[in-house]
Tab-separated table of C-alpha atoms in Angstrom:
chain	number	residue	atom	x	y	z
A	1013	MET	CA	13.764	-10.892	-7.224
A	1014	ALA	CA	12.817	-7.425	-5.387
A	1015	THR	CA	12.194	-7.256	-1.373
A	1016	VAL	CA	8.826	-6.039	-0.547
A	1017	ILE	CA	6.868	-5.114	3.166
A	1018	LEU	CA	3.073	-4.201	2.792
A	1019	PHE	CA	0.788	-2.546	5.539
A	1020	HIS	CA	-2.224	-3.727	6.186
A	1021	SER	CA	-5.722	-1.322	5.688
A	1022	VAL	CA	-7.286	-0.249	8.711
A	1023	TYR	CA	-8.951	-3.612	9.135
A	1024	GLY	CA	-5.738	-4.684	10.780
A	1025	LEU	CA	-3.428	-7.955	8.829
A	1026	ARG	CA	-5.926	-10.374	7.087
A	1027	PRO	CA	-5.827	-13.357	3.845
A	1028	LEU	CA	-5.501	-9.667	2.062
A	1029	GLU	CA	-2.414	-9.077	2.786
A	1030	LEU	CA	-1.513	-12.896	3.372
A	1031	ASP	CA	-2.527	-14.416	0.210
A	1032	ALA	CA	-0.453	-10.908	-1.350
A	1033	VAL	CA	2.627	-12.262	0.236
A	1034	GLU	CA	1.974	-15.975	-0.774
A	1035	ARG	CA	1.328	-14.297	-4.457
A	1036	LEU	CA	4.756	-12.413	-5.015
A	1037	GLN	CA	6.817	-14.862	-3.427
A	1038	ALA	CA	5.331	-17.179	-6.125
A	1039	ALA	CA	6.586	-14.832	-8.666
A	1040	GLY	CA	10.380	-14.773	-6.903
A	1041	HIS	CA	10.427	-12.001	-4.874
A	1042	LYS	CA	10.566	-12.071	-0.843
A	1043	ALA	CA	7.234	-10.194	1.351
A	1044	PHE	CA	6.301	-9.666	4.116
A	1045	ALA	CA	3.115	-8.010	6.029
A	1046	PRO	CA	3.901	-6.939	9.015
A	1047	ASP	CA	1.241	-6.821	11.858
A	1048	LEU	CA	0.905	-3.260	13.312
A	1049	TYR	CA	-2.317	-4.285	15.176
A	1050	ASP	CA	-0.430	-6.510	17.076
A	1051	GLY	CA	-3.165	-8.993	16.685
A	1052	TRP	CA	-6.428	-7.405	16.048
A	1053	VAL	CA	-8.442	-6.997	13.252
A	1054	ALA	CA	-12.207	-5.215	12.381
A	1055	SER	CA	-14.768	-7.084	11.351
A	1056	SER	CA	-16.093	-3.728	9.985
A	1057	ILE	CA	-13.967	-0.568	8.541
A	1058	ASP	CA	-16.358	1.814	10.943
A	1059	GLU	CA	-14.279	-1.139	13.772
A	1060	GLY	CA	-11.248	-0.404	12.127
A	1061	PHE	CA	-11.026	3.028	12.158
A	1062	GLU	CA	-11.577	2.353	15.788
A	1063	LEU	CA	-8.942	0.168	16.383
A	1064	LYS	CA	-6.303	2.860	14.188
A	1065	ASP	CA	-7.658	5.315	16.680
A	1066	GLU	CA	-7.057	3.312	19.808
A	1067	ILE	CA	-3.616	1.942	18.993
A	1068	GLY	CA	-2.925	5.066	17.674
A	1069	TRP	CA	-1.086	6.658	14.407
A	1070	PRO	CA	2.160	6.867	16.280
A	1071	THR	CA	2.282	3.719	17.101
A	1072	ILE	CA	1.892	2.443	14.022
A	1073	CYS	CA	4.472	4.088	12.661
A	1074	GLU	CA	6.193	3.237	15.072
A	1075	ARG	CA	5.876	-0.762	14.625
A	1076	ALA	CA	6.504	-0.273	10.895
A	1077	GLU	CA	9.661	0.807	11.412
A	1078	TRP	CA	10.487	-2.317	13.566
A	1079	ALA	CA	8.802	-4.113	10.807
A	1080	MET	CA	12.042	-2.366	8.478
A	1081	ALA	CA	14.580	-3.622	11.469
A	1082	GLY	CA	17.043	-5.802	8.985
A	1083	LEU	CA	15.330	-5.351	5.455
A	1084	PRO	CA	17.733	-4.020	3.180
A	1085	PRO	CA	17.238	-0.459	2.770
A	1086	SER	CA	16.409	-1.386	-0.996
A	1087	THR	CA	13.465	-3.039	0.113
A	1088	VAL	CA	10.205	-1.995	-1.642
A	1089	LEU	CA	7.654	-0.043	0.040
A	1090	GLY	CA	3.973	-0.665	0.121
A	1091	GLY	CA	0.620	-0.688	1.646
A	1092	PHE	CA	-2.888	-1.711	0.794
A	1093	SER	CA	-5.038	1.610	1.785
A	1094	MET	CA	-4.211	3.258	5.513
A	1095	GLY	CA	-1.240	0.611	4.037
A	1096	ALA	CA	0.222	3.177	1.537
A	1097	ALA	CA	0.117	6.159	4.577
A	1098	VAL	CA	2.404	3.947	6.796
A	1099	ALA	CA	4.595	3.587	3.926
A	1100	ALA	CA	4.826	6.840	2.942
A	1101	SER	CA	5.921	7.986	6.752
A	1102	LEU	CA	8.957	5.967	6.345
A	1103	TRP	CA	9.645	6.798	3.074
A	1104	PRO	CA	11.162	9.502	4.213
A	1105	LYS	CA	13.544	7.939	6.234
A	1106	GLN	CA	13.955	4.739	3.506
A	1107	LEU	CA	15.879	6.471	-0.078
A	1108	GLN	CA	16.918	3.973	-0.963
A	1109	THR	CA	13.832	2.275	-1.619
A	1110	ALA	CA	13.790	0.254	-4.931
A	1111	GLY	CA	10.112	1.671	-5.722
A	1112	VAL	CA	6.527	2.225	-3.831
A	1113	LEU	CA	3.634	0.252	-4.168
A	1114	PHE	CA	-0.014	2.327	-3.552
A	1115	LEU	CA	-2.401	-0.323	-3.125
A	1116	HIS	CA	-5.825	1.204	-3.404
A	1117	SER	CA	-4.734	5.103	-1.905
A	1118	ILE	CA	-2.711	8.372	-2.714
A	1119	ALA	CA	-0.080	8.877	-0.135
A	1120	GLN	CA	1.886	12.029	0.618
A	1121	ILE	CA	5.421	12.024	-1.761
A	1122	PRO	CA	8.241	12.979	0.695
A	1123	GLU	CA	9.875	16.442	-0.122
A	1124	ASN	CA	13.609	14.279	-0.591
A	1125	ALA	CA	11.924	11.503	-2.486
A	1126	ARG	CA	14.988	10.570	-5.232
A	1127	GLU	CA	13.795	11.575	-8.422
A	1128	GLY	CA	13.399	8.718	-10.767
A	1129	SER	CA	11.483	6.594	-8.086
A	1130	PRO	CA	9.571	3.847	-9.518
A	1131	ILE	CA	5.607	4.407	-7.526
A	1132	GLN	CA	2.988	1.844	-8.704
A	1133	VAL	CA	-0.707	3.218	-7.235
A	1134	HIS	CA	-3.751	1.595	-7.883
A	1135	LEU	CA	-6.795	3.272	-7.709
A	1136	ALA	CA	-10.537	2.056	-7.622
A	1137	ASP	CA	-12.286	4.504	-10.471
A	1138	PRO	CA	-14.767	6.273	-7.996
A	1139	ASP	CA	-13.327	5.699	-4.897
A	1140	ARG	CA	-15.249	7.571	-1.773
A	1141	PHE	CA	-11.769	8.028	-0.265
A	1142	GLU	CA	-9.677	9.185	-2.966
A	1143	PRO	CA	-11.398	11.595	-4.508
A	1144	ALA	CA	-10.995	12.453	-8.592
A	1145	GLU	CA	-9.718	15.932	-7.383
A	1146	ASP	CA	-6.785	14.605	-4.972
A	1147	VAL	CA	-6.181	11.871	-7.072
A	1148	ALA	CA	-5.278	14.597	-9.761
A	1149	ALA	CA	-3.068	16.877	-7.288
A	1150	TRP	CA	-1.815	13.762	-6.060
A	1151	ARG	CA	-0.183	13.209	-10.334
A	1152	SER	CA	0.479	16.913	-10.127
A	1153	ALA	CA	3.207	15.874	-7.164
A	1154	ALA	CA	4.006	13.091	-8.626
A	1155	ALA	CA	5.333	15.053	-11.904
A	1156	ARG	CA	7.102	17.569	-10.223
A	1157	SER	CA	8.983	15.216	-7.460
A	1158	LYS	CA	9.970	13.122	-10.865
A	1159	LEU	CA	9.069	10.434	-9.422
A	1160	ALA	CA	8.606	7.103	-11.970
A	1161	ALA	CA	4.802	7.187	-11.246
A	1162	ASP	CA	2.301	4.729	-12.693
A	1163	VAL	CA	-1.584	5.220	-12.009
A	1164	PHE	CA	-3.947	2.736	-12.903
A	1165	THR	CA	-7.236	3.379	-11.810
A	1166	TYR	CA	-10.241	0.366	-12.474
A	1167	PRO	CA	-13.656	1.298	-13.525
A	1168	GLY	CA	-16.132	0.613	-11.153
A	1169	ALA	CA	-13.974	-1.754	-8.470
A	1170	GLY	CA	-14.857	-0.772	-5.128
A	1171	HIS	CA	-12.585	0.916	-2.782
A	1172	LEU	CA	-10.604	-2.603	-1.692
A	1173	TYR	CA	-11.506	-3.941	-4.793
A	1174	THR	CA	-8.315	-7.175	-4.726
A	1175	ASP	CA	-9.744	-8.126	-1.208
A	1176	ALA	CA	-12.239	-11.173	-2.281
A	1177	SER	CA	-13.738	-10.994	1.363
A	1178	LEU	CA	-15.626	-7.981	1.270
A	1179	PRO	CA	-18.433	-6.886	-1.868
A	1180	ASP	CA	-15.751	-4.172	-3.397
A	1181	TYR	CA	-14.183	-6.955	-4.867
A	1182	ASP	CA	-13.761	-6.795	-8.610
A	1183	ALA	CA	-12.009	-10.382	-9.776
A	1184	LYS	CA	-11.046	-8.942	-13.245
A	1185	ALA	CA	-9.779	-5.754	-11.201
A	1186	ALA	CA	-7.788	-7.628	-9.045
A	1187	ASP	CA	-5.833	-10.046	-11.319
A	1188	LEU	CA	-4.864	-6.690	-13.814
A	1189	THR	CA	-3.775	-5.741	-10.574
A	1190	TRP	CA	-1.149	-8.115	-9.260
A	1191	SER	CA	-0.117	-8.874	-13.036
A	1192	ARG	CA	0.959	-5.325	-13.075
A	1193	VAL	CA	2.727	-5.278	-9.409
A	1194	ILE	CA	4.191	-8.150	-10.834
A	1195	HIS	CA	5.684	-7.010	-13.214
A	1196	PHE	CA	6.438	-3.779	-11.532
A	1197	LEU	CA	8.554	-5.330	-9.137
A	1198	ASP	CA	9.992	-7.907	-11.753
A	1199	ALA	CA	12.149	-4.651	-13.257
A	1200	LEU	CA	12.947	-2.968	-10.801
């Protein structure tokens, strides 16, 4: 059983993240999704970026650190889109993490990442926020860091393809993603 923290996208904490927590708990894992926006939820991606900017990146990351208080050092760091960057901001301080899970985004790999750290990435292909050349560079950086990285791409899916409330939603890709995520967590 893994303990997993999932950080929300730029939209804020919504059914996407809450459903993911329920799905992971039903699979036998402990899962949490903290609210980094203190109750605010965006109705569009543009509004989400405005909220992120209004709250401020340092405050968002500070709230993420608070959310980690009391969780085991082996907690899996995960995030949806912007939440992947939030997880990555904690990674250098959480070197005992059992794994890293990036959904709908890639994020910076810390210089002090533990060799062999398991990481799973799920991306739309193509993805307007993650150009192919950036994904290729990220894969190279993961290989140089000697991470145990699996990158899965989903052709034709929209950016937040696991979110049933958005036009990006792709049921087949979402089901495959969750199957792979649960297998990843079961193996930790």
